[in-house]
Amino acid sequence: MELRILEEQNNWIKLAFTGLPLAVYNAIRRAILTEVPVMAVEEVLVIDNSSPIMNEVLAYRISLVPFVTDLDNYLLPEECDCKSRLGCSKCSVRFSLKVEANSEPLTVYSRDIKPEGNVGIIRPTSDSFPIVKLAPGQRVELELYVRLGKGSRHPKWQPGIVTVYDDEKNGLVLYVESFGFLPPRRMVTEAVKRLRGRVIELKRKFEEATSQGVLNEAQS
Amino acid sequence: MMFPIRCFSCGSPIGDKWDEYKSMIDSGTEPSKALDKLGITRYCCRRMFISHVDVMEDLVKFHSLYGTGV
């Protein structure tokens, strides 16, 4: 099988595999959408909020901000053995948001989200997401816990958009667009890695069942 | 309310482009040209921009005049 990169830019890539069935393309597509973990705010501690927006709406807006993801140094909460709600240093990253409007109205942006300690490359993908607007005298003070998660649990963790289409010149094409969490190439490799793990798991379970004679019993 | 962080349909992050879009519109740029310049290609994301009404502006104006009530 041959892999061709038809076109590539910072946030998207077009790939074609010769001789790969449509079903496998679709498996890769679905694996990217639901299986590749990326980072977003999962827990919010509201210390103060006198903004015009309610606590839960404010937390919801912040949770949709995508974060540049460090897949190599952090674990999914379900794979981490701390089992704590707010996580440990292996599965959770702490940020804070503390803004007060003095004499003029003020817009709170994603650039106001400040890391607590050394967080490496993890930060909002853009500095200019507007989060809330404050009138003079209003303030917000929040503690944010950024964690890895999968698109199957909440769409805020969907790493991007993937489509498979039939191109006249190149046959089937896999279009992968990143939302900024991960580079598009990494999204594809990570999805394939996870798909492979699942196939191996299926094979192992199947062999286990046949060696125990479960399948033979079911037949008779 | 405020401009959404993500497109309702496709989930693409668009909130960070709002300020730039607004300043382009205020300086007389055609909305379609402004969106092309910002690289907003899908129509689900484009309608987010052209149909948005910023109620937050009015709320902040109200709170600035009459206080927060807290």
PDB file of C-alpha atoms in Angstrom:
ATOM      1  CA  MET A   1       0.000   0.000   0.000  1.00  0.00           C
ATOM      2  CA  GLU A   2       1.215   3.456  -0.893  1.00  0.00           C
ATOM      3  CA  LEU A   3       0.449   6.669   0.998  1.00  0.00           C
ATOM      4  CA  ARG A   4       0.420   9.921  -0.925  1.00  0.00           C
ATOM      5  CA  ILE A   5       0.211  13.385   0.604  1.00  0.00           C
ATOM      6  CA  LEU A   6      -1.781  15.307  -1.970  1.00  0.00           C
ATOM      7  CA  GLU A   7      -1.756  18.695  -0.267  1.00  0.00           C
ATOM      8  CA  GLU A   8      -0.721  19.981   3.124  1.00  0.00           C
ATOM      9  CA  GLN A   9      -1.045  23.184   5.124  1.00  0.00           C
ATOM     10  CA  ASN A  10      -0.602  24.154   8.768  1.00  0.00           C
ATOM     11  CA  ASN A  11      -4.058  23.084   9.852  1.00  0.00           C
ATOM     12  CA  TRP A  12      -5.112  20.528   7.262  1.00  0.00           C
ATOM     13  CA  ILE A  13      -3.839  17.662   5.128  1.00  0.00           C
ATOM     14  CA  LYS A  14      -5.190  15.619   2.202  1.00  0.00           C
ATOM     15  CA  LEU A  15      -4.098  11.973   2.050  1.00  0.00           C
ATOM     16  CA  ALA A  16      -4.677   9.128  -0.418  1.00  0.00           C
ATOM     17  CA  PHE A  17      -3.879   5.461   0.214  1.00  0.00           C
ATOM     18  CA  THR A  18      -3.767   3.277  -2.897  1.00  0.00           C
ATOM     19  CA  GLY A  19      -5.877   0.142  -2.627  1.00  0.00           C
ATOM     20  CA  LEU A  20      -7.347   0.891   0.816  1.00  0.00           C
ATOM     21  CA  PRO A  21     -11.049  -0.034   1.098  1.00  0.00           C
ATOM     22  CA  LEU A  22     -13.574   2.683   1.899  1.00  0.00           C
ATOM     23  CA  ALA A  23     -14.475   0.944   5.177  1.00  0.00           C
ATOM     24  CA  VAL A  24     -10.920   1.351   6.460  1.00  0.00           C
ATOM     25  CA  TYR A  25     -10.896   5.025   5.460  1.00  0.00           C
ATOM     26  CA  ASN A  26     -14.084   5.422   7.456  1.00  0.00           C
ATOM     27  CA  ALA A  27     -12.591   3.571  10.428  1.00  0.00           C
ATOM     28  CA  ILE A  28      -9.677   6.033  10.458  1.00  0.00           C
ATOM     29  CA  ARG A  29     -12.104   8.941  10.138  1.00  0.00           C
ATOM     30  CA  ARG A  30     -14.191   7.773  13.083  1.00  0.00           C
ATOM     31  CA  ALA A  31     -11.111   6.984  15.158  1.00  0.00           C
ATOM     32  CA  ILE A  32      -9.873  10.572  14.725  1.00  0.00           C
ATOM     33  CA  LEU A  33     -13.239  12.053  15.702  1.00  0.00           C
ATOM     34  CA  THR A  34     -13.865   9.914  18.790  1.00  0.00           C
ATOM     35  CA  GLU A  35     -10.626   8.224  19.926  1.00  0.00           C
ATOM     36  CA  VAL A  36      -7.756  10.726  19.676  1.00  0.00           C
ATOM     37  CA  PRO A  37      -7.433  12.470  23.063  1.00  0.00           C
ATOM     38  CA  VAL A  38      -6.948  16.231  23.229  1.00  0.00           C
ATOM     39  CA  MET A  39      -6.965  18.838  26.008  1.00  0.00           C
ATOM     40  CA  ALA A  40      -9.764  21.100  27.230  1.00  0.00           C
ATOM     41  CA  VAL A  41     -10.922  22.545  30.548  1.00  0.00           C
ATOM     42  CA  GLU A  42     -12.827  19.850  32.448  1.00  0.00           C
ATOM     43  CA  GLU A  43     -13.253  21.275  35.970  1.00  0.00           C
ATOM     44  CA  VAL A  44     -13.811  24.914  36.938  1.00  0.00           C
ATOM     45  CA  LEU A  45     -13.653  26.262  40.493  1.00  0.00           C
ATOM     46  CA  VAL A  46     -15.522  29.556  40.691  1.00  0.00           C
ATOM     47  CA  ILE A  47     -13.964  31.726  43.383  1.00  0.00           C
ATOM     48  CA  ASP A  48     -15.655  34.947  42.293  1.00  0.00           C
ATOM     49  CA  ASN A  49     -17.963  35.830  39.422  1.00  0.00           C
ATOM     50  CA  SER A  50     -19.899  39.098  39.297  1.00  0.00           C
ATOM     51  CA  SER A  51     -19.978  39.190  35.478  1.00  0.00           C
ATOM     52  CA  PRO A  52     -23.310  39.371  33.584  1.00  0.00           C
ATOM     53  CA  ILE A  53     -22.924  35.637  32.737  1.00  0.00           C
ATOM     54  CA  MET A  54     -23.915  32.836  35.156  1.00  0.00           C
ATOM     55  CA  ASN A  55     -21.261  30.488  36.584  1.00  0.00           C
ATOM     56  CA  GLU A  56     -22.303  27.501  34.466  1.00  0.00           C
ATOM     57  CA  VAL A  57     -22.494  29.482  31.216  1.00  0.00           C
ATOM     58  CA  LEU A  58     -19.094  30.997  31.913  1.00  0.00           C
ATOM     59  CA  ALA A  59     -17.613  27.546  32.645  1.00  0.00           C
ATOM     60  CA  TYR A  60     -19.223  26.190  29.467  1.00  0.00           C
ATOM     61  CA  ARG A  61     -17.710  28.927  27.292  1.00  0.00           C
ATOM     62  CA  ILE A  62     -14.263  28.327  28.802  1.00  0.00           C
ATOM     63  CA  SER A  63     -14.580  24.565  28.309  1.00  0.00           C
ATOM     64  CA  LEU A  64     -14.969  25.085  24.544  1.00  0.00           C
ATOM     65  CA  VAL A  65     -11.605  26.842  24.235  1.00  0.00           C
ATOM     66  CA  PRO A  66      -9.180  24.403  22.555  1.00  0.00           C
ATOM     67  CA  PHE A  67      -5.764  23.897  24.192  1.00  0.00           C
ATOM     68  CA  VAL A  68      -2.502  22.979  22.432  1.00  0.00           C
ATOM     69  CA  THR A  69      -2.164  19.350  23.534  1.00  0.00           C
ATOM     70  CA  ASP A  70       0.850  17.579  25.038  1.00  0.00           C
ATOM     71  CA  LEU A  71       0.054  13.905  24.331  1.00  0.00           C
ATOM     72  CA  ASP A  72       3.479  12.571  25.279  1.00  0.00           C
ATOM     73  CA  ASN A  73       3.620  13.732  28.900  1.00  0.00           C
ATOM     74  CA  TYR A  74       0.026  13.393  30.094  1.00  0.00           C
ATOM     75  CA  LEU A  75      -2.417  10.533  30.673  1.00  0.00           C
ATOM     76  CA  LEU A  76      -6.142  10.234  30.160  1.00  0.00           C
ATOM     77  CA  PRO A  77      -7.948  10.490  33.556  1.00  0.00           C
ATOM     78  CA  GLU A  78      -9.358   6.957  33.102  1.00  0.00           C
ATOM     79  CA  GLU A  79      -5.848   5.583  32.455  1.00  0.00           C
ATOM     80  CA  CYS A  80      -4.257   7.411  35.404  1.00  0.00           C
ATOM     81  CA  ASP A  81      -4.122   5.610  38.743  1.00  0.00           C
ATOM     82  CA  CYS A  82      -4.728   8.696  40.923  1.00  0.00           C
ATOM     83  CA  LYS A  83      -8.539   8.384  40.397  1.00  0.00           C
ATOM     84  CA  SER A  84      -8.952  11.855  41.879  1.00  0.00           C
ATOM     85  CA  ARG A  85     -11.657  14.211  40.635  1.00  0.00           C
ATOM     86  CA  LEU A  86      -9.288  17.103  39.966  1.00  0.00           C
ATOM     87  CA  GLY A  87      -6.453  14.816  38.852  1.00  0.00           C
ATOM     88  CA  CYS A  88      -2.747  14.677  39.646  1.00  0.00           C
ATOM     89  CA  SER A  89       0.360  16.056  37.916  1.00  0.00           C
ATOM     90  CA  LYS A  90       0.244  13.190  35.397  1.00  0.00           C
ATOM     91  CA  CYS A  91      -3.307  13.776  34.180  1.00  0.00           C
ATOM     92  CA  SER A  92      -4.257  17.368  34.954  1.00  0.00           C
ATOM     93  CA  VAL A  93      -2.890  20.866  34.278  1.00  0.00           C
ATOM     94  CA  ARG A  94      -3.883  23.855  36.394  1.00  0.00           C
ATOM     95  CA  PHE A  95      -4.614  27.311  35.008  1.00  0.00           C
ATOM     96  CA  SER A  96      -6.172  30.381  36.571  1.00  0.00           C
ATOM     97  CA  LEU A  97      -8.254  33.261  35.273  1.00  0.00           C
ATOM     98  CA  LYS A  98      -8.345  36.401  37.378  1.00  0.00           C
ATOM     99  CA  VAL A  99      -9.593  39.648  35.839  1.00  0.00           C
ATOM    100  CA  GLU A 100     -11.214  42.754  37.290  1.00  0.00           C
ATOM    101  CA  ALA A 101     -12.627  45.774  35.426  1.00  0.00           C
ATOM    102  CA  ASN A 102     -11.743  49.026  37.173  1.00  0.00           C
ATOM    103  CA  SER A 103     -13.054  52.244  35.622  1.00  0.00           C
ATOM    104  CA  GLU A 104     -13.658  51.043  32.047  1.00  0.00           C
ATOM    105  CA  PRO A 105     -15.617  48.064  30.635  1.00  0.00           C
ATOM    106  CA  LEU A 106     -13.262  45.228  29.805  1.00  0.00           C
ATOM    107  CA  THR A 107     -13.337  42.065  27.699  1.00  0.00           C
ATOM    108  CA  VAL A 108     -11.798  38.921  29.165  1.00  0.00           C
ATOM    109  CA  TYR A 109      -9.859  36.983  26.517  1.00  0.00           C
ATOM    110  CA  SER A 110      -8.294  33.543  26.426  1.00  0.00           C
ATOM    111  CA  ARG A 111      -4.898  35.279  26.790  1.00  0.00           C
ATOM    112  CA  ASP A 112      -5.909  36.069  30.400  1.00  0.00           C
ATOM    113  CA  ILE A 113      -5.844  32.325  31.200  1.00  0.00           C
ATOM    114  CA  LYS A 114      -2.535  31.999  33.069  1.00  0.00           C
ATOM    115  CA  PRO A 115      -0.699  28.732  33.785  1.00  0.00           C
ATOM    116  CA  GLU A 116       0.048  27.719  37.376  1.00  0.00           C
ATOM    117  CA  GLY A 117       3.637  26.508  37.329  1.00  0.00           C
ATOM    118  CA  ASN A 118       5.458  24.909  34.410  1.00  0.00           C
ATOM    119  CA  VAL A 119       2.965  23.567  31.853  1.00  0.00           C
ATOM    120  CA  GLY A 120       5.212  23.139  28.798  1.00  0.00           C
ATOM    121  CA  ILE A 121       3.504  23.722  25.461  1.00  0.00           C
ATOM    122  CA  ILE A 122      -0.039  23.652  26.873  1.00  0.00           C
ATOM    123  CA  ARG A 123      -1.930  26.913  26.267  1.00  0.00           C
ATOM    124  CA  PRO A 124      -5.105  28.090  24.493  1.00  0.00           C
ATOM    125  CA  THR A 125      -4.687  27.701  20.722  1.00  0.00           C
ATOM    126  CA  SER A 126      -5.409  31.396  20.254  1.00  0.00           C
ATOM    127  CA  ASP A 127      -4.997  34.443  22.492  1.00  0.00           C
ATOM    128  CA  SER A 128      -8.111  36.198  21.267  1.00  0.00           C
ATOM    129  CA  PHE A 129     -11.127  34.039  22.184  1.00  0.00           C
ATOM    130  CA  PRO A 130     -13.545  36.469  23.901  1.00  0.00           C
ATOM    131  CA  ILE A 131     -14.803  34.819  27.101  1.00  0.00           C
ATOM    132  CA  VAL A 132     -16.887  37.438  28.891  1.00  0.00           C
ATOM    133  CA  LYS A 133     -17.337  41.204  29.060  1.00  0.00           C
ATOM    134  CA  LEU A 134     -17.127  43.003  32.401  1.00  0.00           C
ATOM    135  CA  ALA A 135     -18.690  46.335  33.449  1.00  0.00           C
ATOM    136  CA  PRO A 136     -16.674  48.570  35.820  1.00  0.00           C
ATOM    137  CA  GLY A 137     -16.417  46.945  39.257  1.00  0.00           C
ATOM    138  CA  GLN A 138     -17.171  43.410  38.058  1.00  0.00           C
ATOM    139  CA  ARG A 139     -14.632  40.628  38.406  1.00  0.00           C
ATOM    140  CA  VAL A 140     -14.055  36.939  37.699  1.00  0.00           C
ATOM    141  CA  GLU A 141     -11.658  34.676  39.524  1.00  0.00           C
ATOM    142  CA  LEU A 142     -11.535  31.038  38.427  1.00  0.00           C
ATOM    143  CA  GLU A 143      -9.336  28.028  38.816  1.00  0.00           C
ATOM    144  CA  LEU A 144      -9.270  25.815  35.713  1.00  0.00           C
ATOM    145  CA  TYR A 145      -8.300  22.160  35.408  1.00  0.00           C
ATOM    146  CA  VAL A 146      -7.306  21.177  31.875  1.00  0.00           C
ATOM    147  CA  ARG A 147      -7.455  17.436  31.153  1.00  0.00           C
ATOM    148  CA  LEU A 148      -7.199  15.034  28.247  1.00  0.00           C
ATOM    149  CA  GLY A 149     -10.436  13.634  26.876  1.00  0.00           C
ATOM    150  CA  LYS A 150     -12.009  11.909  23.878  1.00  0.00           C
ATOM    151  CA  GLY A 151     -14.555  13.185  21.392  1.00  0.00           C
ATOM    152  CA  SER A 152     -16.825  10.256  22.244  1.00  0.00           C
ATOM    153  CA  ARG A 153     -17.423  11.779  25.698  1.00  0.00           C
ATOM    154  CA  HIS A 154     -17.854  15.425  24.752  1.00  0.00           C
ATOM    155  CA  PRO A 155     -17.448  17.282  21.433  1.00  0.00           C
ATOM    156  CA  LYS A 156     -15.162  19.861  23.097  1.00  0.00           C
ATOM    157  CA  TRP A 157     -12.495  17.121  22.793  1.00  0.00           C
ATOM    158  CA  GLN A 158     -13.095  16.511  19.081  1.00  0.00           C
ATOM    159  CA  PRO A 159      -9.648  17.139  17.563  1.00  0.00           C
ATOM    160  CA  GLY A 160     -10.896  18.328  14.182  1.00  0.00           C
ATOM    161  CA  ILE A 161     -12.944  17.592  11.086  1.00  0.00           C
ATOM    162  CA  VAL A 162     -12.357  14.579   8.857  1.00  0.00           C
ATOM    163  CA  THR A 163     -14.071  13.688   5.597  1.00  0.00           C
ATOM    164  CA  VAL A 164     -13.585  10.943   3.027  1.00  0.00           C
ATOM    165  CA  TYR A 165     -14.541  11.773  -0.527  1.00  0.00           C
ATOM    166  CA  ASP A 166     -14.110  10.391  -4.001  1.00  0.00           C
ATOM    167  CA  ASP A 167     -11.878  12.593  -6.096  1.00  0.00           C
ATOM    168  CA  GLU A 168     -11.866  12.024  -9.876  1.00  0.00           C
ATOM    169  CA  LYS A 169      -8.098  12.331 -10.164  1.00  0.00           C
ATOM    170  CA  ASN A 170      -6.904  10.625  -6.956  1.00  0.00           C
ATOM    171  CA  GLY A 171      -9.677   8.194  -6.028  1.00  0.00           C
ATOM    172  CA  LEU A 172     -10.582   8.167  -2.327  1.00  0.00           C
ATOM    173  CA  VAL A 173      -9.162  11.109  -0.369  1.00  0.00           C
ATOM    174  CA  LEU A 174      -8.927  11.550   3.409  1.00  0.00           C
ATOM    175  CA  TYR A 175      -9.229  15.219   4.366  1.00  0.00           C
ATOM    176  CA  VAL A 176      -8.077  15.933   7.930  1.00  0.00           C
ATOM    177  CA  GLU A 177      -8.545  19.400   9.420  1.00  0.00           C
ATOM    178  CA  SER A 178      -7.173  20.240  12.870  1.00  0.00           C
ATOM    179  CA  PHE A 179      -8.828  22.597  15.351  1.00  0.00           C
ATOM    180  CA  GLY A 180      -5.372  23.516  16.682  1.00  0.00           C
ATOM    181  CA  PHE A 181      -4.997  20.888  19.435  1.00  0.00           C
ATOM    182  CA  LEU A 182      -2.609  18.678  17.437  1.00  0.00           C
ATOM    183  CA  PRO A 183      -0.889  18.885  14.028  1.00  0.00           C
ATOM    184  CA  PRO A 184      -3.009  17.046  11.386  1.00  0.00           C
ATOM    185  CA  ARG A 185      -0.254  14.460  10.789  1.00  0.00           C
ATOM    186  CA  ARG A 186      -0.233  13.570  14.476  1.00  0.00           C
ATOM    187  CA  MET A 187      -4.025  13.176  14.436  1.00  0.00           C
ATOM    188  CA  VAL A 188      -3.775  10.517  11.712  1.00  0.00           C
ATOM    189  CA  THR A 189      -0.868   8.588  13.285  1.00  0.00           C
ATOM    190  CA  GLU A 190      -2.528   8.657  16.704  1.00  0.00           C
ATOM    191  CA  ALA A 191      -5.832   7.376  15.256  1.00  0.00           C
ATOM    192  CA  VAL A 192      -4.109   4.550  13.392  1.00  0.00           C
ATOM    193  CA  LYS A 193      -2.182   3.610  16.548  1.00  0.00           C
ATOM    194  CA  ARG A 194      -5.418   3.358  18.508  1.00  0.00           C
ATOM    195  CA  LEU A 195      -7.199   1.428  15.751  1.00  0.00           C
ATOM    196  CA  ARG A 196      -4.325  -1.051  15.667  1.00  0.00           C
ATOM    197  CA  GLY A 197      -4.574  -1.528  19.425  1.00  0.00           C
ATOM    198  CA  ARG A 198      -8.251  -2.356  19.052  1.00  0.00           C
ATOM    199  CA  VAL A 199      -7.661  -4.918  16.303  1.00  0.00           C
ATOM    200  CA  ILE A 200      -4.963  -6.622  18.399  1.00  0.00           C
ATOM    201  CA  GLU A 201      -7.326  -6.661  21.381  1.00  0.00           C
ATOM    202  CA  LEU A 202     -10.078  -8.216  19.238  1.00  0.00           C
ATOM    203  CA  LYS A 203      -7.692 -10.905  17.951  1.00  0.00           C
ATOM    204  CA  ARG A 204      -6.540 -11.736  21.481  1.00  0.00           C
ATOM    205  CA  LYS A 205     -10.103 -12.000  22.792  1.00  0.00           C
ATOM    206  CA  PHE A 206     -11.065 -14.176  19.841  1.00  0.00           C
ATOM    207  CA  GLU A 207      -8.148 -16.566  20.404  1.00  0.00           C
ATOM    208  CA  GLU A 208      -8.958 -16.704  24.116  1.00  0.00           C
ATOM    209  CA  ALA A 209     -12.562 -17.643  23.333  1.00  0.00           C
ATOM    210  CA  THR A 210     -11.675 -20.310  20.764  1.00  0.00           C
ATOM    211  CA  SER A 211      -9.026 -21.918  23.013  1.00  0.00           C
ATOM    212  CA  GLN A 212     -11.567 -22.225  25.818  1.00  0.00           C
ATOM    213  CA  GLY A 213     -13.979 -23.892  23.440  1.00  0.00           C
ATOM    214  CA  VAL A 214     -16.620 -21.219  23.909  1.00  0.00           C
ATOM    215  CA  LEU A 215     -17.267 -21.003  20.184  1.00  0.00           C
ATOM    216  CA  ASN A 216     -17.620 -24.801  19.796  1.00  0.00           C
ATOM    217  CA  GLU A 217     -20.179 -24.975  22.569  1.00  0.00           C
ATOM    218  CA  ALA A 218     -22.187 -22.186  20.994  1.00  0.00           C
ATOM    219  CA  GLN A 219     -22.289 -24.110  17.725  1.00  0.00           C
ATOM    220  CA  SER A 220     -23.644 -27.375  19.110  1.00  0.00           C
TER     221      SER A 220
ATOM    222  CA  MET B   1     -25.193  37.076  24.039  1.00  0.00           C
ATOM    223  CA  MET B   2     -21.476  37.042  23.297  1.00  0.00           C
ATOM    224  CA  PHE B   3     -20.072  35.640  20.079  1.00  0.00           C
ATOM    225  CA  PRO B   4     -19.819  31.814  20.397  1.00  0.00           C
ATOM    226  CA  ILE B   5     -16.389  30.198  20.817  1.00  0.00           C
ATOM    227  CA  ARG B   6     -17.233  27.429  18.340  1.00  0.00           C
ATOM    228  CA  CYS B   7     -19.414  27.009  15.274  1.00  0.00           C
ATOM    229  CA  PHE B   8     -22.706  25.368  16.322  1.00  0.00           C
ATOM    230  CA  SER B   9     -22.670  22.888  13.436  1.00  0.00           C
ATOM    231  CA  CYS B  10     -19.088  21.837  12.756  1.00  0.00           C
ATOM    232  CA  GLY B  11     -17.403  22.730  16.059  1.00  0.00           C
ATOM    233  CA  SER B  12     -14.590  24.699  14.471  1.00  0.00           C
ATOM    234  CA  PRO B  13     -13.160  27.369  16.814  1.00  0.00           C
ATOM    235  CA  ILE B  14     -14.270  30.735  15.382  1.00  0.00           C
ATOM    236  CA  GLY B  15     -14.500  33.004  18.463  1.00  0.00           C
ATOM    237  CA  ASP B  16     -10.910  34.210  18.094  1.00  0.00           C
ATOM    238  CA  LYS B  17     -11.713  35.748  14.702  1.00  0.00           C
ATOM    239  CA  TRP B  18     -14.632  37.891  15.906  1.00  0.00           C
ATOM    240  CA  ASP B  19     -12.720  41.054  16.846  1.00  0.00           C
ATOM    241  CA  GLU B  20     -10.910  41.096  13.523  1.00  0.00           C
ATOM    242  CA  TYR B  21     -14.186  40.525  11.652  1.00  0.00           C
ATOM    243  CA  LYS B  22     -15.894  43.332  13.577  1.00  0.00           C
ATOM    244  CA  SER B  23     -13.128  45.830  12.896  1.00  0.00           C
ATOM    245  CA  MET B  24     -13.187  44.927   9.197  1.00  0.00           C
ATOM    246  CA  ILE B  25     -16.965  45.427   9.038  1.00  0.00           C
ATOM    247  CA  ASP B  26     -16.706  48.725  10.939  1.00  0.00           C
ATOM    248  CA  SER B  27     -14.186  49.994   8.406  1.00  0.00           C
ATOM    249  CA  GLY B  28     -16.638  49.257   5.585  1.00  0.00           C
ATOM    250  CA  THR B  29     -15.500  45.837   4.299  1.00  0.00           C
ATOM    251  CA  GLU B  30     -18.157  43.644   2.731  1.00  0.00           C
ATOM    252  CA  PRO B  31     -18.991  40.687   5.083  1.00  0.00           C
ATOM    253  CA  SER B  32     -18.310  38.064   2.382  1.00  0.00           C
ATOM    254  CA  LYS B  33     -14.885  39.589   1.642  1.00  0.00           C
ATOM    255  CA  ALA B  34     -14.037  39.822   5.365  1.00  0.00           C
ATOM    256  CA  LEU B  35     -14.905  36.135   5.899  1.00  0.00           C
ATOM    257  CA  ASP B  36     -12.845  35.095   2.869  1.00  0.00           C
ATOM    258  CA  LYS B  37      -9.898  37.032   4.267  1.00  0.00           C
ATOM    259  CA  LEU B  38     -10.279  35.320   7.669  1.00  0.00           C
ATOM    260  CA  GLY B  39     -10.319  31.894   6.012  1.00  0.00           C
ATOM    261  CA  ILE B  40     -13.862  31.023   7.106  1.00  0.00           C
ATOM    262  CA  THR B  41     -14.817  28.758   4.194  1.00  0.00           C
ATOM    263  CA  ARG B  42     -17.757  26.605   5.357  1.00  0.00           C
ATOM    264  CA  TYR B  43     -21.218  28.151   5.269  1.00  0.00           C
ATOM    265  CA  CYS B  44     -22.073  26.857   8.745  1.00  0.00           C
ATOM    266  CA  CYS B  45     -19.279  29.022  10.193  1.00  0.00           C
ATOM    267  CA  ARG B  46     -20.043  31.982   7.929  1.00  0.00           C
ATOM    268  CA  ARG B  47     -23.641  32.234   9.122  1.00  0.00           C
ATOM    269  CA  MET B  48     -22.346  32.386  12.731  1.00  0.00           C
ATOM    270  CA  PHE B  49     -20.680  35.715  11.888  1.00  0.00           C
ATOM    271  CA  ILE B  50     -23.287  37.360   9.664  1.00  0.00           C
ATOM    272  CA  SER B  51     -26.249  36.505  11.932  1.00  0.00           C
ATOM    273  CA  HIS B  52     -24.688  37.414  15.280  1.00  0.00           C
ATOM    274  CA  VAL B  53     -26.257  40.111  17.512  1.00  0.00           C
ATOM    275  CA  ASP B  54     -24.068  41.207  20.417  1.00  0.00           C
ATOM    276  CA  VAL B  55     -26.482  41.586  23.363  1.00  0.00           C
ATOM    277  CA  MET B  56     -23.494  41.572  25.725  1.00  0.00           C
ATOM    278  CA  GLU B  57     -22.612  45.115  24.607  1.00  0.00           C
ATOM    279  CA  ASP B  58     -26.020  46.354  25.863  1.00  0.00           C
ATOM    280  CA  LEU B  59     -25.766  44.394  29.127  1.00  0.00           C
ATOM    281  CA  VAL B  60     -22.387  45.905  29.910  1.00  0.00           C
ATOM    282  CA  LYS B  61     -23.717  49.382  29.036  1.00  0.00           C
ATOM    283  CA  PHE B  62     -26.636  48.783  31.442  1.00  0.00           C
ATOM    284  CA  HIS B  63     -24.384  47.557  34.233  1.00  0.00           C
ATOM    285  CA  SER B  64     -22.008  50.480  33.688  1.00  0.00           C
ATOM    286  CA  LEU B  65     -24.884  52.948  34.180  1.00  0.00           C
ATOM    287  CA  TYR B  66     -26.900  51.269  36.938  1.00  0.00           C
ATOM    288  CA  GLY B  67     -24.321  49.123  38.753  1.00  0.00           C
ATOM    289  CA  THR B  68     -24.191  45.378  39.063  1.00  0.00           C
ATOM    290  CA  GLY B  69     -26.926  45.043  41.682  1.00  0.00           C
ATOM    291  CA  VAL B  70     -24.681  42.797  43.765  1.00  0.00           C
TER     292      VAL B  70
END
